[in-house]
mmCIF file of C-alpha atoms in Angstrom:
data_model
loop_
_atom_site.group_PDB
_atom_site.id
_atom_site.type_symbol
_atom_site.label_atom_id
_atom_site.label_comp_id
_atom_site.label_asym_id
_atom_site.label_seq_id
_atom_site.Cartn_x
_atom_site.Cartn_y
_atom_site.Cartn_z
ATOM 1 C CA MET A 1 6.750 37.664 39.466
ATOM 2 C CA ASN A 2 8.642 34.520 38.502
ATOM 3 C CA LYS A 3 11.277 34.904 35.838
ATOM 4 C CA ILE A 4 10.753 33.479 32.355
ATOM 5 C CA THR A 5 13.385 30.878 31.555
ATOM 6 C CA PHE A 6 14.912 31.854 28.216
ATOM 7 C CA PHE A 7 16.624 28.999 26.345
ATOM 8 C CA CYS A 8 18.824 30.260 23.506
ATOM 9 C CA PHE A 9 20.069 27.966 20.718
ATOM 10 C CA PRO A 10 23.310 28.891 18.865
ATOM 11 C CA TYR A 11 23.859 28.836 15.119
ATOM 12 C CA ALA A 12 26.128 26.321 13.336
ATOM 13 C CA GLY A 13 29.636 26.372 14.764
ATOM 14 C CA GLY A 14 28.502 28.356 17.781
ATOM 15 C CA SER A 15 28.407 27.487 21.459
ATOM 16 C CA GLY A 16 26.266 28.815 24.281
ATOM 17 C CA SER A 17 28.935 31.448 24.929
ATOM 18 C CA ILE A 18 27.654 33.565 22.007
ATOM 19 C CA PHE A 19 24.742 34.565 24.248
ATOM 20 C CA HIS A 20 26.787 35.591 27.300
ATOM 21 C CA GLU A 21 26.676 39.251 26.264
ATOM 22 C CA TRP A 22 22.898 39.088 26.170
ATOM 23 C CA LYS A 23 22.568 38.806 29.923
ATOM 24 C CA LYS A 24 23.212 42.439 30.829
ATOM 25 C CA PRO A 25 20.876 44.206 28.330
ATOM 26 C CA LEU A 26 18.216 41.485 28.558
ATOM 27 C CA SER A 27 15.286 42.317 30.828
ATOM 28 C CA ALA A 28 15.574 41.163 34.445
ATOM 29 C CA ASN A 29 12.319 39.278 33.792
ATOM 30 C CA PHE A 30 14.327 36.658 31.898
ATOM 31 C CA ASP A 31 16.540 33.891 33.228
ATOM 32 C CA LEU A 32 18.952 33.356 30.325
ATOM 33 C CA LYS A 33 19.874 29.713 29.652
ATOM 34 C CA PRO A 34 22.257 29.339 26.673
ATOM 35 C CA ILE A 35 22.141 25.885 25.107
ATOM 36 C CA HIS A 36 25.470 24.062 24.961
ATOM 37 C CA TYR A 37 25.675 21.576 22.114
ATOM 38 C CA ALA A 38 27.871 18.500 22.409
ATOM 39 C CA GLY A 39 31.407 18.854 21.056
ATOM 40 C CA ARG A 40 32.117 22.471 22.012
ATOM 41 C CA GLY A 41 32.330 24.897 24.917
ATOM 42 C CA LYS A 42 31.569 23.217 28.218
ATOM 43 C CA ARG A 43 30.956 19.945 26.350
ATOM 44 C CA PHE A 44 34.076 19.995 24.206
ATOM 45 C CA ASN A 45 35.127 16.463 25.167
ATOM 46 C CA GLU A 46 31.827 14.954 24.003
ATOM 47 C CA PRO A 47 31.430 13.752 20.397
ATOM 48 C CA CYS A 48 29.502 15.998 18.002
ATOM 49 C CA TYR A 49 26.048 14.901 16.866
ATOM 50 C CA ASN A 50 25.675 12.476 13.983
ATOM 51 C CA ASP A 51 22.295 13.778 12.850
ATOM 52 C CA MET A 52 19.397 16.048 13.757
ATOM 53 C CA GLU A 53 17.535 13.366 15.685
ATOM 54 C CA GLU A 54 20.508 12.820 17.980
ATOM 55 C CA ALA A 55 20.849 16.563 18.564
ATOM 56 C CA VAL A 56 17.136 17.013 19.301
ATOM 57 C CA THR A 57 17.030 14.052 21.701
ATOM 58 C CA ASP A 58 20.054 15.369 23.586
ATOM 59 C CA ILE A 59 18.744 18.927 23.920
ATOM 60 C CA TYR A 60 15.247 17.677 24.762
ATOM 61 C CA LYS A 61 16.663 15.726 27.723
ATOM 62 C CA LEU A 62 18.709 18.740 28.801
ATOM 63 C CA ILE A 63 15.770 21.156 28.714
ATOM 64 C CA SER A 64 13.051 18.852 30.054
ATOM 65 C CA SER A 65 15.156 18.230 33.164
ATOM 66 C CA GLN A 66 15.111 21.993 33.861
ATOM 67 C CA LEU A 67 11.435 22.732 33.317
ATOM 68 C CA ASP A 68 9.170 23.567 36.238
ATOM 69 C CA ASP A 69 5.927 25.507 36.625
ATOM 70 C CA ASN A 70 7.501 28.731 35.364
ATOM 71 C CA ASP A 71 7.014 29.958 31.812
ATOM 72 C CA TYR A 72 9.846 29.489 29.347
ATOM 73 C CA MET A 73 10.745 30.715 25.861
ATOM 74 C CA PHE A 74 13.014 29.671 23.002
ATOM 75 C CA PHE A 75 15.305 31.719 20.782
ATOM 76 C CA GLY A 76 17.188 29.993 17.975
ATOM 77 C CA HIS A 77 19.214 31.414 15.121
ATOM 78 C CA SER A 78 19.785 29.568 11.836
ATOM 79 C CA MET A 79 20.556 25.923 12.729
ATOM 80 C CA GLY A 80 19.559 26.825 16.289
ATOM 81 C CA GLY A 81 16.102 27.882 15.099
ATOM 82 C CA LEU A 82 15.557 24.537 13.414
ATOM 83 C CA ILE A 83 16.711 22.616 16.490
ATOM 84 C CA ALA A 84 14.529 24.806 18.732
ATOM 85 C CA TYR A 85 11.490 24.018 16.576
ATOM 86 C CA GLU A 86 12.123 20.257 16.671
ATOM 87 C CA VAL A 87 12.787 20.294 20.434
ATOM 88 C CA CYS A 88 9.564 22.239 20.949
ATOM 89 C CA ARG A 89 7.662 19.580 18.981
ATOM 90 C CA LYS A 90 9.211 16.819 21.061
ATOM 91 C CA LEU A 91 8.386 18.550 24.359
ATOM 92 C CA ILE A 92 4.741 19.030 23.369
ATOM 93 C CA GLU A 93 4.462 15.445 22.093
ATOM 94 C CA ASN A 94 5.696 14.232 25.485
ATOM 95 C CA GLY A 95 3.189 16.228 27.506
ATOM 96 C CA TYR A 96 5.210 19.279 28.501
ATOM 97 C CA LYS A 97 3.593 22.685 28.307
ATOM 98 C CA PRO A 98 4.724 24.646 25.232
ATOM 99 C CA PRO A 99 7.086 27.617 25.314
ATOM 100 C CA LEU A 100 5.409 30.915 26.088
ATOM 101 C CA HIS A 101 6.983 32.255 22.889
ATOM 102 C CA MET A 102 9.268 31.062 20.090
ATOM 103 C CA PHE A 103 11.766 33.441 18.478
ATOM 104 C CA ILE A 104 12.873 31.825 15.213
ATOM 105 C CA SER A 105 15.704 33.690 13.532
ATOM 106 C CA GLY A 106 17.489 33.416 10.193
ATOM 107 C CA ILE A 107 16.069 30.064 9.075
ATOM 108 C CA LYS A 108 13.380 29.205 6.540
ATOM 109 C CA PRO A 109 10.427 26.968 7.501
ATOM 110 C CA PRO A 110 11.309 23.276 7.992
ATOM 111 C CA ASP A 111 9.788 22.083 4.717
ATOM 112 C CA MET A 112 11.825 24.673 2.797
ATOM 113 C CA ILE A 113 15.273 23.643 4.046
ATOM 114 C CA ARG A 114 17.305 23.081 0.889
ATOM 115 C CA MET A 115 21.047 23.304 1.300
ATOM 116 C CA ARG A 116 23.820 22.373 -1.084
ATOM 117 C CA LYS A 117 26.034 19.801 0.611
ATOM 118 C CA ILE A 118 29.405 21.181 1.652
ATOM 119 C CA HIS A 119 30.077 19.266 4.874
ATOM 120 C CA ASN A 120 31.962 16.507 3.047
ATOM 121 C CA LEU A 121 34.164 18.758 0.886
ATOM 122 C CA PRO A 122 37.961 18.631 1.224
ATOM 123 C CA ASP A 123 39.294 21.072 3.833
ATOM 124 C CA SER A 124 40.485 23.685 1.329
ATOM 125 C CA LYS A 125 37.127 23.825 -0.474
ATOM 126 C CA PHE A 126 35.217 23.691 2.788
ATOM 127 C CA ARG A 127 37.159 26.716 4.067
ATOM 128 C CA LYS A 128 36.334 28.631 0.872
ATOM 129 C CA GLU A 129 32.634 27.935 1.379
ATOM 130 C CA LEU A 130 32.842 29.056 5.013
ATOM 131 C CA LYS A 131 34.463 32.342 3.977
ATOM 132 C CA LYS A 132 31.572 33.005 1.587
ATOM 133 C CA LEU A 133 29.119 32.664 4.469
ATOM 134 C CA ASN A 134 30.980 35.382 6.386
ATOM 135 C CA GLY A 135 30.163 33.891 9.772
ATOM 136 C CA THR A 136 33.573 32.672 10.912
ATOM 137 C CA PRO A 137 35.918 35.338 12.380
ATOM 138 C CA ARG A 138 38.999 36.085 10.273
ATOM 139 C CA GLU A 139 41.327 35.309 13.177
ATOM 140 C CA VAL A 140 39.988 31.744 13.201
ATOM 141 C CA PHE A 141 40.900 31.255 9.535
ATOM 142 C CA GLU A 142 44.370 32.627 10.239
ATOM 143 C CA ASN A 143 45.020 30.260 13.140
ATOM 144 C CA LYS A 144 45.674 26.644 12.158
ATOM 145 C CA GLN A 145 45.070 25.341 15.700
ATOM 146 C CA LEU A 146 41.678 27.026 15.864
ATOM 147 C CA MET A 147 40.759 25.765 12.410
ATOM 148 C CA ASP A 148 41.719 22.223 13.420
ATOM 149 C CA ILE A 149 39.235 22.551 16.297
ATOM 150 C CA PHE A 150 36.412 24.259 14.419
ATOM 151 C CA ILE A 151 36.431 22.376 11.104
ATOM 152 C CA PRO A 152 35.064 19.103 12.595
ATOM 153 C CA ILE A 153 32.431 21.027 14.575
ATOM 154 C CA LEU A 154 31.297 22.973 11.526
ATOM 155 C CA ARG A 155 31.246 19.860 9.351
ATOM 156 C CA SER A 156 29.028 18.137 11.904
ATOM 157 C CA ASP A 157 26.665 21.111 12.165
ATOM 158 C CA PHE A 158 26.355 21.546 8.414
ATOM 159 C CA LYS A 159 25.664 17.836 8.085
ATOM 160 C CA LEU A 160 22.726 18.199 10.505
ATOM 161 C CA ILE A 161 21.108 20.848 8.338
ATOM 162 C CA GLU A 162 22.054 19.438 4.937
ATOM 163 C CA GLU A 163 20.662 15.985 5.745
ATOM 164 C CA TYR A 164 17.638 17.225 7.708
ATOM 165 C CA LYS A 165 14.382 15.670 6.562
ATOM 166 C CA PHE A 166 11.124 17.331 7.531
ATOM 167 C CA LYS A 167 8.610 14.747 8.744
ATOM 168 C CA SER A 168 5.119 16.182 8.962
ATOM 169 C CA ILE A 169 3.260 19.459 9.299
ATOM 170 C CA ASN A 170 0.338 17.701 10.973
ATOM 171 C CA SER A 171 1.707 18.032 14.520
ATOM 172 C CA LYS A 172 1.870 21.801 14.838
ATOM 173 C CA ILE A 173 3.413 23.510 17.829
ATOM 174 C CA THR A 174 1.155 25.530 20.116
ATOM 175 C CA SER A 175 3.295 28.610 20.795
ATOM 176 C CA ASN A 176 3.262 32.105 19.359
ATOM 177 C CA ILE A 177 6.134 32.558 16.924
ATOM 178 C CA THR A 178 8.097 35.685 16.124
ATOM 179 C CA VAL A 179 10.203 35.226 13.008
ATOM 180 C CA MET A 180 13.298 37.416 12.527
ATOM 181 C CA TYR A 181 15.461 37.715 9.454
ATOM 182 C CA GLY A 182 18.079 39.967 7.871
ATOM 183 C CA ALA A 183 17.053 42.179 4.956
ATOM 184 C CA GLU A 184 20.178 41.129 3.045
ATOM 185 C CA ASP A 185 19.866 37.415 3.787
ATOM 186 C CA ASN A 186 18.757 34.849 1.205
ATOM 187 C CA MET A 187 15.121 34.745 2.309
ATOM 188 C CA THR A 188 11.962 36.760 1.702
ATOM 189 C CA ARG A 189 9.117 37.933 3.890
ATOM 190 C CA GLU A 190 6.767 35.597 2.007
ATOM 191 C CA GLU A 191 8.989 32.598 2.738
ATOM 192 C CA MET A 192 9.347 33.495 6.408
ATOM 193 C CA MET A 193 5.617 34.116 6.784
ATOM 194 C CA ARG A 194 5.109 30.433 6.026
ATOM 195 C CA TRP A 195 6.219 29.700 9.579
ATOM 196 C CA SER A 196 2.560 30.436 10.372
ATOM 197 C CA ASP A 197 1.744 27.002 8.928
ATOM 198 C CA PHE A 198 3.703 25.349 11.736
ATOM 199 C CA THR A 199 1.821 26.681 14.738
ATOM 200 C CA THR A 200 -1.782 26.864 15.867
ATOM 201 C CA GLU A 201 -1.057 30.275 17.403
ATOM 202 C CA LYS A 202 -0.025 33.714 16.176
ATOM 203 C CA THR A 203 2.968 34.378 13.906
ATOM 204 C CA GLN A 204 4.665 37.718 13.394
ATOM 205 C CA ILE A 205 7.541 38.729 11.144
ATOM 206 C CA TYR A 206 10.257 41.284 11.839
ATOM 207 C CA ARG A 207 13.024 42.284 9.463
ATOM 208 C CA PHE A 208 16.342 43.668 10.670
ATOM 209 C CA GLN A 209 18.901 45.465 8.557
ATOM 210 C CA GLY A 210 21.865 43.240 7.809
ATOM 211 C CA GLY A 211 22.726 39.818 6.497
ATOM 212 C CA HIS A 212 22.512 36.331 7.931
ATOM 213 C CA PHE A 213 24.395 37.226 11.108
ATOM 214 C CA PHE A 214 22.355 40.326 11.924
ATOM 215 C CA ILE A 215 21.974 39.010 15.498
ATOM 216 C CA ASN A 216 25.649 39.892 15.981
ATOM 217 C CA ASP A 217 25.685 43.122 13.957
ATOM 218 C CA LYS A 218 22.371 44.370 15.421
ATOM 219 C CA PHE A 219 22.935 42.904 18.876
ATOM 220 C CA PHE A 220 21.243 45.626 20.935
ATOM 221 C CA GLU A 221 18.342 46.044 18.500
ATOM 222 C CA VAL A 222 17.543 42.324 18.690
ATOM 223 C CA ILE A 223 17.538 42.315 22.480
ATOM 224 C CA ASP A 224 15.535 45.537 22.693
ATOM 225 C CA TYR A 225 12.963 43.996 20.371
ATOM 226 C CA ILE A 226 12.697 40.871 22.552
ATOM 227 C CA ASN A 227 12.399 42.969 25.709
ATOM 228 C CA GLN A 228 9.611 45.098 24.276
ATOM 229 C CA LYS A 229 7.846 42.148 22.699
ATOM 230 C CA ILE A 230 7.574 40.101 25.880
ATOM 231 C CA VAL A 231 7.939 42.466 28.831
ATOM 232 C CA ARG A 232 5.810 45.292 27.436
ATOM 233 C CA GLY A 233 3.570 43.056 25.368
ATOM 234 C CA GLU A 234 4.017 45.218 22.290
ATOM 235 C CA ASP A 235 3.229 43.925 18.796
ATOM 236 C CA TYR A 236 5.884 44.907 16.295
ATOM 237 C CA TYR A 237 5.475 44.355 12.601
ATOM 238 C CA GLU A 238 7.879 44.865 9.748
#
C-alpha cells in the first residue's frame, strides 16, 4: 500500500517544526510533510508574505511540485486551516486531484473570519495582545532576541488573517472535511458546522477539551483521532 502524503500547515507564528513530534505516533500509513512558510524555520532568510494571495501561491507551488499518483491529505490549524483551504481550492481549480481528506482545526469558515486588527499596533500593545492569546511560550516573551525575531513574523501572519477577504462560495472543494475545535475556544459547533457549505462532500465535527491551542495540549488525542479516522475508517462524532 502506498503511503498517504500528509501536508500539515502551522498556525500563526509557527513553522513546520511544530509537527516534528507527530511523526512517531502518526500511523506508518502517512508520509508527514510539514509546510514551511517563508520567513521562518528552514526559510528564515526569505521575506514573510505580504498577503494571503502571496502565501497561497507560494504554498501551492511547493505542494503541486510534490504531488504524484498517491493520495494526499491536509491538516491546518487556525491560520494554517485557512491557508490549507485556499491552497486546496487553487489545486482543484488547476486540475489537480483533491486531497483525500481535509482536517480543518481551530478556524471558523472563510466567510466568518472577523478579526480585530492588532498587527499594526505598537510593540508594547502587540505583546499584550499576544499574551492574551496564550499561544506564545513565556520564555519567548522573556527573551528580547527571540521577541525581535518573532514579532515581525507574527505581525505578518496576523496581517494575512486580519486582511483576508473571502471571494466566493461557488467554487466548493471536493474533499471530505473533518472540523476540529477546542471546547473553550471562541467558536461554537453551529459555526463550525458551516464548513459543510464549502465542500460538495461530507463534513464532520469533533470537539476536543481545551482552548485554541488544544492541538498542543491534546497532542496524542488529536493524532489518535486522525489515525482512527483515516486508517481504520471510523466515523467519530462529537
